[in-house]
XYZ file of C-alpha atoms in Angstrom:
725
model
C -18.620 2.403 126.939
C -20.140 -0.919 126.439
C -22.009 0.080 123.203
C -21.937 -0.961 119.659
C -18.684 -0.727 118.075
C -17.437 2.384 115.746
C -18.312 0.827 112.595
C -21.822 0.348 113.410
C -22.388 3.966 114.601
C -22.411 4.752 110.993
C -24.998 3.618 108.619
C -24.220 0.342 106.759
C -27.291 -0.566 104.857
C -28.163 -4.137 104.520
C -31.404 -6.101 104.790
C -30.304 -7.987 107.821
C -29.405 -6.234 111.153
C -27.058 -7.446 113.820
C -23.237 -7.868 113.723
C -21.598 -6.588 110.646
C -19.817 -8.749 107.998
C -16.477 -9.812 109.809
C -13.564 -12.291 109.142
C -14.617 -13.655 112.399
C -18.237 -14.537 112.094
C -19.373 -17.236 114.476
C -21.671 -18.817 111.967
C -20.849 -22.530 111.147
C -22.393 -25.677 110.072
C -21.240 -29.226 110.870
C -20.967 -31.943 108.192
C -20.285 -34.743 110.585
C -21.750 -36.292 113.849
C -19.543 -37.340 116.497
C -21.261 -40.167 118.388
C -18.088 -41.870 119.373
C -16.544 -39.215 121.764
C -16.108 -40.637 125.470
C -16.947 -38.640 128.504
C -13.268 -38.396 129.276
C -12.596 -36.229 126.153
C -15.994 -34.108 126.465
C -15.012 -32.910 129.814
C -12.344 -31.012 128.234
C -14.706 -28.368 127.046
C -14.836 -24.750 128.300
C -17.289 -25.245 131.171
C -18.390 -22.106 133.015
C -17.092 -21.291 136.381
C -18.059 -18.668 139.154
C -20.856 -16.466 137.593
C -19.666 -16.773 134.106
C -21.980 -16.920 131.109
C -24.008 -15.098 128.537
C -26.996 -17.699 128.727
C -29.680 -18.710 126.132
C -33.052 -17.748 127.413
C -34.334 -21.362 126.248
C -31.341 -22.981 128.091
C -30.883 -20.907 131.354
C -28.519 -22.159 134.168
C -31.368 -22.985 136.384
C -29.555 -25.607 138.481
C -26.317 -23.437 139.001
C -28.209 -20.524 140.319
C -30.604 -22.613 142.439
C -27.548 -24.382 143.984
C -25.526 -21.225 144.572
C -28.270 -18.637 145.393
C -31.246 -20.592 146.418
C -33.217 -18.860 143.556
C -35.615 -20.591 141.080
C -35.661 -19.227 137.789
C -39.463 -19.851 136.643
C -40.576 -19.962 133.102
C -42.935 -16.981 133.890
C -39.992 -14.946 135.380
C -37.884 -15.580 132.412
C -40.540 -14.996 129.847
C -41.317 -11.526 131.532
C -37.567 -10.446 131.390
C -37.374 -11.657 127.898
C -40.322 -9.736 126.552
C -39.303 -6.627 128.476
C -36.001 -6.509 126.999
C -35.248 -4.596 123.581
C -32.706 -4.791 120.892
C -31.643 -1.232 120.314
C -29.483 -1.186 117.048
C -26.059 -2.787 118.192
C -26.938 -2.475 121.874
C -29.778 -2.964 124.361
C -32.743 -1.497 126.040
C -35.896 -2.294 128.040
C -39.473 -1.342 128.305
C -40.227 0.448 131.518
C -43.738 1.346 131.245
C -47.059 0.258 129.830
C -47.157 3.092 127.429
C -44.173 2.060 125.305
C -41.384 3.874 127.398
C -37.902 2.567 126.547
C -34.806 3.080 128.613
C -31.202 2.897 127.165
C -27.968 4.630 127.396
C -27.230 8.108 126.211
C -24.361 6.867 124.095
C -26.649 4.274 122.570
C -29.124 6.905 121.645
C -26.430 9.458 120.712
C -26.914 8.795 116.882
C -30.571 9.655 117.268
C -29.631 12.666 119.334
C -27.206 13.824 116.797
C -29.619 13.438 113.917
C -32.221 15.368 115.536
C -29.826 18.246 116.377
C -29.354 21.404 114.666
C -26.747 24.312 115.035
C -29.522 25.999 117.017
C -30.595 22.926 119.147
C -27.787 20.691 120.132
C -29.735 17.766 121.877
C -26.760 15.783 122.174
C -24.760 18.210 124.115
C -27.520 20.161 125.836
C -29.996 17.343 126.531
C -33.787 17.343 125.830
C -37.182 16.813 127.625
C -40.520 16.343 126.070
C -42.942 17.734 128.493
C -45.947 16.497 126.439
C -46.405 13.666 124.162
C -46.727 16.117 121.304
C -43.128 17.328 121.901
C -41.741 13.775 121.705
C -39.507 13.856 118.668
C -39.639 11.139 115.897
C -36.299 9.456 115.186
C -35.994 8.633 111.476
C -34.558 5.324 110.611
C -34.539 4.134 114.187
C -36.008 0.669 114.828
C -35.991 -1.530 117.921
C -37.011 -5.035 118.299
C -38.386 -7.653 121.041
C -37.575 -11.308 120.799
C -40.866 -13.113 121.020
C -40.207 -16.886 120.043
C -37.433 -19.232 119.696
C -37.537 -22.401 117.616
C -34.699 -24.993 117.134
C -34.016 -25.661 113.447
C -30.606 -27.472 113.603
C -31.743 -30.567 111.774
C -33.241 -28.514 108.876
C -29.879 -26.450 108.421
C -27.760 -29.622 108.808
C -29.679 -31.547 106.209
C -28.943 -29.039 103.458
C -25.167 -29.729 103.716
C -23.704 -32.882 102.427
C -20.206 -34.359 103.289
C -18.990 -34.411 99.787
C -19.683 -30.596 99.199
C -16.836 -28.210 98.608
C -16.609 -25.338 100.985
C -18.098 -22.928 98.572
C -20.930 -25.496 97.854
C -21.530 -25.964 101.563
C -21.755 -22.049 102.077
C -24.308 -21.703 99.296
C -26.279 -24.495 100.513
C -26.278 -23.195 104.097
C -27.076 -19.562 102.967
C -30.131 -20.949 100.696
C -31.710 -23.228 103.439
C -31.341 -20.343 106.109
C -32.973 -17.966 103.896
C -35.845 -20.312 103.131
C -36.449 -20.918 106.852
C -36.377 -17.314 107.687
C -38.850 -16.381 104.642
C -41.195 -19.171 105.608
C -41.230 -18.136 109.170
C -41.788 -14.388 108.327
C -44.517 -15.214 105.932
C -46.311 -17.289 108.249
C -45.875 -15.451 111.474
C -45.527 -11.695 110.356
C -42.377 -11.518 112.725
C -39.063 -10.560 111.765
C -37.292 -13.985 111.519
C -33.456 -14.612 111.796
C -31.548 -18.049 112.142
C -28.726 -17.701 114.731
C -25.744 -19.955 114.690
C -24.867 -21.238 118.211
C -22.063 -23.487 119.699
C -19.912 -23.072 116.656
C -22.382 -24.782 114.387
C -23.743 -27.485 116.858
C -27.055 -25.860 116.877
C -29.163 -23.312 114.991
C -32.172 -21.538 116.465
C -34.881 -19.454 114.690
C -35.462 -16.203 116.452
C -38.735 -14.269 115.826
C -38.864 -10.563 116.675
C -41.660 -7.965 116.903
C -40.454 -4.606 115.331
C -41.313 -1.076 116.319
C -40.549 1.433 113.790
C -42.006 4.615 115.110
C -39.522 5.562 117.971
C -39.615 8.977 119.517
C -37.332 10.759 121.793
C -38.477 11.625 125.197
C -35.521 12.571 127.509
C -31.890 12.829 127.451
C -29.556 14.499 129.984
C -26.600 16.692 128.914
C -23.708 14.731 127.360
C -21.318 16.018 129.966
C -23.086 14.348 132.877
C -24.056 11.256 130.625
C -20.296 10.777 129.965
C -18.828 12.327 132.901
C -15.152 12.267 133.109
C -14.805 11.764 129.129
C -12.165 9.532 127.666
C -9.965 9.535 130.805
C -12.746 7.794 132.797
C -14.020 5.596 129.980
C -13.569 1.769 131.070
C -12.622 3.009 134.531
C -14.124 2.840 137.964
C -15.166 4.473 140.393
C -17.670 6.529 137.780
C -20.154 9.106 138.230
C -22.375 9.011 135.013
C -25.970 9.542 134.311
C -25.837 7.560 131.044
C -29.370 7.125 130.254
C -31.869 8.123 127.528
C -35.496 7.578 127.237
C -37.573 6.867 124.064
C -41.109 5.842 123.294
C -42.469 3.352 120.909
C -45.387 4.188 118.935
C -47.958 2.207 116.844
C -50.320 3.582 114.497
C -49.659 7.127 115.872
C -50.239 6.194 119.488
C -47.952 5.140 122.305
C -47.683 1.301 121.931
C -49.488 -0.658 124.817
C -46.842 -2.949 126.372
C -47.870 -5.888 128.328
C -44.445 -6.791 129.689
C -42.286 -3.969 131.122
C -40.209 -3.670 134.054
C -41.236 -2.328 137.393
C -39.065 0.025 139.063
C -37.075 -0.289 142.282
C -36.572 2.929 144.101
C -34.028 1.367 146.700
C -31.832 -0.417 144.100
C -29.479 -3.196 144.959
C -27.760 -3.711 148.191
C -24.135 -4.867 148.552
C -23.568 -8.489 147.551
C -27.185 -8.804 146.147
C -28.005 -11.335 143.352
C -28.826 -9.588 140.079
C -29.492 -10.560 136.597
C -28.574 -8.786 133.227
C -30.704 -9.125 130.044
C -29.230 -7.867 126.921
C -27.417 -8.392 123.486
C -23.697 -9.073 123.964
C -22.092 -8.560 120.530
C -19.601 -11.186 119.976
C -17.043 -13.247 122.106
C -14.132 -15.412 121.083
C -13.916 -17.688 123.997
C -14.007 -20.906 121.991
C -11.729 -19.642 119.133
C -8.430 -21.650 118.442
C -4.926 -20.560 119.321
C -4.363 -19.818 115.491
C -7.296 -17.555 115.433
C -6.256 -15.656 118.535
C -2.697 -15.277 117.193
C -3.977 -13.845 114.134
C -6.096 -11.293 116.149
C -3.009 -10.476 118.214
C -0.685 -10.278 115.511
C -2.497 -8.941 112.463
C -6.102 -7.977 112.816
C -6.063 -6.032 116.080
C -2.883 -3.967 115.145
C -4.321 -3.122 111.829
C -7.600 -2.182 113.254
C -5.835 0.082 115.918
C -3.836 1.902 113.210
C -7.004 2.711 111.419
C -8.818 3.855 114.615
C -5.921 6.057 115.614
C -5.852 7.544 112.194
C -9.606 8.335 112.341
C -9.263 9.731 115.747
C -6.742 12.287 114.515
C -8.881 12.922 111.325
C -12.071 13.654 113.329
C -10.336 15.645 116.115
C -8.720 17.842 113.539
C -12.075 18.382 111.754
C -13.813 19.081 115.183
C -11.087 21.693 116.215
C -12.084 23.927 113.275
C -15.326 24.996 114.655
C -18.153 24.316 117.300
C -20.269 23.376 114.513
C -17.719 20.997 113.033
C -17.393 19.488 116.677
C -21.318 18.865 116.622
C -21.306 17.182 113.397
C -18.489 14.854 114.081
C -19.161 14.222 117.730
C -20.752 10.721 117.325
C -17.978 9.608 114.979
C -15.205 10.876 117.290
C -16.789 9.219 120.134
C -17.207 5.891 118.518
C -13.620 5.954 117.167
C -12.147 6.688 120.770
C -14.397 4.154 122.439
C -13.351 1.487 119.959
C -9.839 2.310 120.160
C -9.742 1.965 123.941
C -11.635 -1.281 123.855
C -9.371 -2.748 121.206
C -6.398 -1.488 123.228
C -7.659 -3.508 126.180
C -8.366 -6.618 124.283
C -4.921 -6.556 122.588
C -3.337 -6.162 125.999
C -5.047 -9.452 126.984
C -3.846 -11.256 123.986
C -0.398 -10.070 124.717
C -0.553 -11.582 128.123
C 1.464 -14.735 128.184
C -0.643 -16.177 130.944
C -3.837 -15.899 128.967
C -2.266 -17.334 125.665
C -0.439 -20.043 127.670
C -3.538 -21.163 129.335
C -5.425 -21.233 125.954
C -2.532 -23.141 124.325
C -2.581 -25.777 127.272
C -6.360 -26.236 127.016
C -6.262 -26.692 123.268
C -3.310 -29.076 123.516
C -5.061 -31.242 126.202
C -8.021 -31.805 124.011
C -5.981 -32.490 120.893
C -3.922 -34.982 122.991
C -7.142 -36.827 123.961
C -8.139 -37.248 120.349
C -4.624 -38.614 119.466
C -4.823 -41.023 122.337
C -8.099 -42.543 120.810
C -6.441 -42.774 117.451
C -3.352 -44.620 119.123
C -5.848 -47.017 120.831
C -7.081 -48.165 117.450
C -10.309 -46.173 117.470
C -9.718 -43.708 114.545
C -13.112 -43.523 112.872
C -13.574 -40.839 110.329
C -14.853 -38.522 112.683
C -11.985 -38.867 115.191
C -9.561 -38.157 112.273
C -11.558 -35.124 111.231
C -11.496 -33.797 114.793
C -7.811 -34.308 115.156
C -7.136 -32.374 111.746
C -9.769 -29.641 112.606
C -7.170 -27.225 114.312
C -4.848 -27.751 111.224
C -7.779 -26.961 108.966
C -8.531 -23.578 110.956
C -4.843 -22.646 110.867
C -4.490 -23.191 107.125
C -7.848 -21.202 106.375
C -6.816 -18.412 108.681
C -3.522 -17.962 106.765
C -5.330 -17.805 103.555
C -7.652 -15.175 104.838
C -4.659 -13.198 106.117
C -3.519 -12.973 102.441
C -6.649 -11.181 101.410
C -7.520 -9.382 104.610
C -6.391 -5.918 103.684
C -8.095 -5.946 100.352
C -11.274 -7.480 102.067
C -11.433 -4.596 104.668
C -10.665 -1.943 102.155
C -12.964 -2.915 99.344
C -15.779 -5.215 100.789
C -15.989 -3.863 104.398
C -15.677 -0.407 102.933
C -12.717 0.953 104.911
C -11.268 2.504 101.698
C -14.662 4.304 101.097
C -15.640 5.762 104.449
C -18.720 7.812 103.498
C -22.292 7.473 104.273
C -23.028 8.430 100.605
C -20.876 5.662 99.450
C -22.652 3.152 101.624
C -25.993 4.436 100.133
C -24.599 3.936 96.607
C -23.457 0.438 97.339
C -26.556 -0.620 99.044
C -28.716 0.658 96.040
C -26.521 -0.968 93.522
C -26.385 -4.302 95.328
C -30.046 -4.289 96.328
C -30.950 -3.901 92.628
C -28.686 -6.745 91.509
C -29.561 -9.108 94.194
C -33.108 -8.683 93.746
C -32.874 -10.399 90.449
C -31.830 -13.566 92.064
C -33.769 -16.092 93.851
C -33.827 -15.481 97.701
C -31.425 -18.250 98.801
C -28.815 -17.123 96.205
C -28.460 -13.548 97.277
C -25.908 -12.047 99.376
C -26.739 -12.770 102.928
C -27.615 -9.213 103.901
C -30.219 -8.931 101.155
C -32.372 -11.920 101.905
C -36.039 -11.033 101.629
C -36.567 -11.423 105.399
C -34.645 -8.231 106.071
C -36.161 -6.050 103.491
C -38.451 -4.081 105.319
C -35.851 -2.931 108.024
C -33.326 -2.089 105.083
C -35.949 0.167 103.434
C -36.830 1.910 106.686
C -33.225 2.892 107.254
C -32.504 3.593 103.598
C -35.386 6.128 103.241
C -34.942 7.852 106.632
C -34.399 11.550 106.496
C -30.992 12.161 108.256
C -28.551 14.902 108.077
C -25.553 14.486 105.548
C -22.725 16.975 105.956
C -21.011 17.620 102.607
C -17.647 18.811 104.048
C -17.482 15.956 106.532
C -18.076 13.449 103.687
C -15.462 14.990 101.665
C -13.045 14.685 104.653
C -13.889 11.115 105.331
C -13.669 9.913 101.788
C -10.631 11.625 100.972
C -8.898 10.205 103.924
C -10.200 6.593 103.148
C -9.025 6.864 99.518
C -5.676 7.860 100.778
C -5.725 4.669 102.990
C -6.790 2.630 100.003
C -3.696 3.970 98.156
C -1.592 3.077 101.012
C -2.971 -0.211 101.647
C -2.930 -1.626 97.982
C -0.241 0.547 96.475
C -0.633 3.312 93.820
C -0.300 1.070 90.909
C -2.899 -1.400 91.950
C -5.544 -1.580 89.043
C -8.302 -0.866 91.515
C -6.548 2.166 92.880
C -5.911 3.527 89.425
C -9.413 2.931 88.247
C -10.852 4.561 91.240
C -8.747 7.660 91.276
C -9.013 8.194 87.555
C -5.886 10.226 87.635
C -7.049 12.593 90.378
C -5.518 12.845 93.728
C -7.775 11.469 96.592
C -9.141 14.805 97.739
C -10.271 15.757 94.303
C -11.823 12.467 93.627
C -13.577 12.506 96.971
C -14.801 16.081 96.311
C -16.048 15.396 92.805
C -18.076 12.154 94.067
C -19.569 13.936 97.036
C -20.549 17.130 95.450
C -21.971 15.542 92.339
C -24.172 12.936 94.091
C -27.848 13.330 94.794
C -27.997 10.377 97.242
C -28.086 12.745 100.252
C -31.923 13.293 99.612
C -34.108 10.416 100.652
C -36.547 10.897 97.618
C -33.693 10.450 95.368
C -32.720 7.239 96.961
C -36.132 5.937 97.009
C -36.695 6.891 93.252
C -33.495 5.093 92.417
C -34.294 2.018 94.596
C -37.771 1.507 93.008
C -36.387 1.928 89.429
C -33.859 -0.768 89.853
C -30.945 -1.394 87.620
C -32.287 0.473 84.710
C -32.615 3.756 86.894
C -29.135 3.391 88.330
C -27.662 2.845 84.876
C -29.277 5.982 83.713
C -28.570 8.100 86.772
C -24.950 8.923 86.008
C -24.432 9.657 89.694
C -20.721 9.773 90.360
C -21.083 8.111 93.856
C -23.037 5.066 92.333
C -20.447 4.900 89.631
C -17.677 4.820 92.226
C -19.422 1.959 93.972
C -19.870 0.058 90.558
C -16.185 0.464 89.702
C -15.098 -1.682 92.671
C -18.121 -3.936 92.952
C -16.720 -6.971 91.048
C -13.352 -6.846 92.949
C -15.105 -6.412 96.168
C -17.578 -9.507 95.455
C -14.606 -11.546 94.268
C -12.504 -11.004 97.502
C -15.791 -11.483 99.608
C -16.356 -14.755 97.745
C -12.794 -16.075 98.436
C -12.829 -15.041 102.155
C -16.296 -16.440 102.883
C -15.058 -19.742 101.275
C -12.177 -19.737 103.768
C -14.568 -18.777 106.615
C -16.768 -21.818 105.587
C -13.668 -24.153 106.133
C -13.038 -22.624 109.475
C -16.865 -23.193 110.200
C -16.644 -26.694 109.308
C -13.561 -27.326 111.310
C -15.046 -25.501 114.196
C -18.184 -27.687 114.028
C -16.119 -30.844 114.574
C -14.354 -29.252 117.699
C -17.775 -27.715 118.754
C -19.442 -30.878 118.643
C -17.108 -32.550 120.951
C -17.863 -29.926 123.549
C -21.428 -29.689 123.083
C -21.989 -33.381 123.289
C -21.236 -33.288 127.036
C -21.889 -29.724 127.951
C -24.935 -29.095 125.576
C -27.220 -26.472 127.460
C -24.954 -26.754 130.551
C -22.743 -24.327 128.794
C -23.267 -21.107 127.016
C -22.449 -20.346 123.376
C -20.232 -17.508 122.218
C -22.134 -14.308 122.138
C -23.876 -13.484 118.814
C -25.669 -10.228 119.184
C -28.592 -11.943 120.414
C -30.567 -11.855 123.662
C -28.810 -13.421 126.660
C -29.058 -13.728 130.386
C -26.063 -13.001 132.785
C -26.028 -13.068 136.500
C -23.761 -12.043 139.395
C -23.739 -10.040 142.539
C -23.093 -6.379 143.387
C -19.597 -6.328 144.702
C -16.647 -4.039 145.061
C -12.972 -5.217 144.405
C -9.268 -4.734 145.483
C -7.105 -2.729 143.256
C -3.502 -1.756 143.831
C -3.960 -2.694 147.731
C -7.075 -0.372 148.127
C -10.661 -1.484 148.278
C -12.917 -0.204 145.522
C -16.627 0.320 146.838
C -19.347 -1.239 144.918
C -21.400 2.056 144.463
C -20.733 5.910 144.092
C -22.988 8.568 145.179
C -23.862 12.158 144.189
C -21.800 13.523 146.788
C -18.712 11.700 145.313
C -19.575 13.452 141.817
C -19.309 16.751 143.234
C -16.084 15.843 145.164
C -14.551 14.620 142.020
C -15.576 17.675 140.158
C -14.144 20.095 142.756
C -10.884 18.028 143.041
C -10.307 18.635 139.286
C -11.198 22.323 139.613
C -14.187 21.837 137.508
C -12.038 21.704 134.540
C -13.042 19.603 131.316
C -13.686 16.701 131.244
C -14.507 16.912 134.886
C -16.696 19.902 134.703
C -20.487 19.736 135.458
C -23.368 21.161 133.348
C -24.749 24.475 134.626
C -28.073 22.789 135.961
C -25.886 20.474 138.035
C -23.860 23.374 139.488
C -26.747 25.646 140.190
C -29.095 23.028 141.650
C -26.585 20.938 143.876
C -28.532 21.763 146.891
C -31.709 19.977 145.274
C -30.177 16.665 145.386
C -29.765 14.139 148.094
C -25.969 13.685 148.278
C -26.155 10.198 149.724
C -28.274 8.848 146.649
C -26.285 6.109 144.701
C -25.261 7.144 141.368
C -23.311 4.195 139.861
C -22.534 0.624 140.993
C -20.712 -2.481 139.863
C -21.636 -6.299 139.719
C -19.934 -9.300 138.562
C -22.348 -10.103 135.761
C -20.604 -11.415 132.533
C -20.994 -8.648 129.844
C -19.333 -7.431 126.581
C -19.901 -4.802 124.010
C -23.599 -4.761 123.020
C -24.686 -4.982 126.638
C -24.862 -1.183 126.957
C -28.477 -0.262 127.884
C -29.240 -3.864 129.277
C -31.422 -3.684 132.389
C -30.105 -4.999 135.783
C -32.989 -6.589 137.672
C -33.276 -8.227 141.322
C -34.856 -11.464 142.176
C -38.296 -9.909 141.960
C -37.402 -9.048 138.320
C -37.409 -5.220 139.359
C -35.221 -2.789 137.399
C -32.418 -1.657 139.724
C -29.958 -0.288 137.328
C -28.735 -0.048 133.622
C -25.500 -1.371 132.226
C -23.320 1.444 130.624
C -19.715 0.148 130.583
C -17.224 -2.395 132.021
C -14.114 -1.475 133.885
C -10.651 -1.676 132.324
C -10.172 -5.265 133.683
C -13.143 -6.441 131.870
C -11.760 -5.686 128.457
C -10.405 -9.363 128.050
C -13.908 -10.653 128.375
C -13.905 -11.285 124.704
C -11.752 -14.348 125.496
C -12.269 -15.127 129.055
C -14.212 -14.196 132.177
C -12.970 -13.329 135.729
C -14.608 -12.077 138.608
C -11.504 -11.041 140.576
C -11.702 -7.447 139.452
C -13.625 -7.281 136.130
C -16.888 -5.696 136.657
C -19.918 -4.372 134.818
C -20.666 -0.737 135.539
C -24.248 0.414 135.941
C -26.361 3.481 136.639
C -28.370 3.024 139.829
C -32.167 3.226 139.567
C -32.349 5.648 142.470
C -30.069 8.278 140.691
C -32.426 8.370 137.801
C -35.468 9.096 139.809
C -33.536 11.617 141.886
C -32.275 13.440 139.047
C -35.659 13.474 137.108
C -37.564 14.715 139.963
C -35.192 17.113 141.472
C -32.976 18.527 138.795
C -35.013 18.232 135.367
C -38.305 19.184 136.806
C -39.608 15.965 135.052
C -41.738 14.582 137.796
C -44.337 13.241 135.214
C -41.678 11.090 133.700
C -40.511 9.820 137.044
C -44.085 8.992 137.988
C -44.403 6.954 134.831
C -41.357 5.010 135.659
C -42.502 4.435 139.117
C -45.953 3.251 137.835
C -47.937 6.223 139.649
C -51.235 7.322 138.303
C -52.008 4.189 136.138
C-alpha cells in the first residue's frame, strides 16, 4: 500500500506536520553561489526522462507534456486540480463534491476507522455507511488541509546564513528565519504556513494551507474487499481491491461549501490514455550521494527491517490471543507489514549492482568535470567547495552512523514505543519550548504549528492499556539490546526493574490516557508537570537531556550534509532549474503518464482488472483467506456487472504518500484513485522506470457500481456524480 509509513500511523505529537524527524531530511541551505559553472558541467544533472517526475505546481512540465501528448496545461486547469487536492495526514485525498465530500483510501482512513470502532461495532473490519448527515461520525484528531498559495522565499532564507558560520550556527540561523517567515505569514493570512526546502537547498518555497479540523466518516467498505488478497497481494498486480473511504469536511457544524472539487467520470480511462496524479509523495532519494545510499543499504535499512520484523512478531502474537486483541492491534500490524514489505523492496533495489553502478558512474562523471575545471586553472572557492562536497557528505554520514542507534532509540522513540510516552514527551517538550523565543525552539514546536498540535493532543482516542504495556515492554527490551544493560541511560530508565515491570508501572500509573488530564497539564505548563508525579512524564523527563544531546549532534551533522548538498544541488539547478523536479518532500506534486499494461515473465499483464476477475480469483483460491470475500459480495454477485473495471495501472511516477491521490484525465475528471504500486515500483525512492513499474488505482466505474448495486448507497453515488444539485 502506498500510504504513510508505519511510524506515522501512530500519533507522534509535534506542532509541525509532514515527514517525521529523520536522519535523511531533505532540508538544506546553501552558503555559496556557483555562477562559474559552465553548461558542459551542468548537463550532468539528473534530468527527467520518459514520464518521470513529481512536479511542483508552480513549475509544471508544460513543454514536455505539450510536445509528447499535445496537451496544454493551463493555469486554470492546474489551479482547479491543486485546490481539489487534499493532504490527508501522511497521505492524500481529494474533494469530490461541493458539500465537502472527501475521497481517500481505506488504508489511509484506517486509523480513524479503528479509533471509532468498539468491540460491538468494528467499522474497520465490517465497514460503515452513514445514510443521513446526522449519522456521519466525527473523527477526533483528524485534520486535512488544502494548499492555497505558494510563495518563493529563497532569498530571505539564504540571507540568514553566513559563510563563516559553523554548522550548528547555520542550523540555528536557518531554523530561526524559517520560523519567523512562517509566523509572519500565518499572522497575516490566517493560513497554516510552512517553508519547504527544495532542490537540496537551491530553493525555499512558502506553502499556505487551509485547514479543516471537523472531519466526519461517511462510508467505508469492509476491510476484506478494501485490502483483498492481504499481504500476499500487497505491492503486486493484477489486483482486485476497493480501497476507498469517504469523509466529509464540516465548518461551523455544517458541510463545508467547496468551490473546487473533481467531477466524476463514469467511464474511466481507456488503454494508453494520458492521465495525471495529484498527491503528496512522501520522500525520494534520487539526488542523494553514493555514500548516503551505501549507508542506507548497509546500515539503516537492515536495522529498520530488523525492528519491523520484531514488531510484526509482537503484534501478530498479541493479535492471536483474541478477536478483540486483533481488532485493537490491526492498524499497527498492518502498518508494520506494509513498511516491512516496502523496505524489503527498496533494499533489494540498493543491492542491485546495476543501480549502484549507475549511480556511481553518474556521480564520478560530475566530480570528474569539476576536477577538469580545477586542472584548467579555474579553481575559484566555489569550484573547490563543490569538488569537496561529496567528501564532506561521506564524513558527516560516518559521524551520524556512530550515533544512529542512540538517535533512533532515544530521540525518535524506538526505545519507548507507547502512545502514552509520546503524549508525555510532547507535554514536557511543549512546556519547555514555550519558554523560548519562537525561532529558538525545536522545529516541531514553532508557533505556526501550534493549533494542529493541540487539535491532535486533546483528541479523544482510545488507548488500550494492555497493548501499551506490551509495546513499551518490548521497546524497553530493544533499548537494553541496543545500548547495553550497563549504559547509564538504560540503568536510569529501568531503575532496577525488568522491562516488563517498568513498562507496566508506567502505563498503569499514568493519567495521560484522558484528554482532560492532558489539557490540564498542557495549560499548567512546567509547574503542573513537576507537581503531577506522573510516572510516564517522569520516564520522558529521565531521558530528555540525553535525547536532546544526541539530536543536537545529529542535526549539526545533517546541517553539514545540507551545506554540501547545496553545492551539488546548485550545480544541477543552475541549468535544469524548473525543467527538473526536486526530490519529494511530502508536499503537493503533479505526476503524469499513461494507462498501460506491461510484460512480466514472458506474459502480458493487462492494464485493468474487472469484477469478474475478482470472483474468479476468489474461486480459484477456494474462498480461503486472504482471498475470501465479504458476505455481502458473495450473496449479491448477481447484482454487479461483471465487466465493470475494478483496478487499473498507469506509468505515473508515485511513491509512499501518494495513496489516496486522484487520477484525472485531460478534462480534469476523476477516473481513479491511487492505492498502491507494484513490486517493480519499490525502487522509486532512487530511480524511475516505466518498463514495468506501475501505479495501481481503483477505477471510478467500480466505485459507482459498488455503491449503487452492493451497498444500497445510491444517494452517495448520486452526490459523486453531481446529480440532484
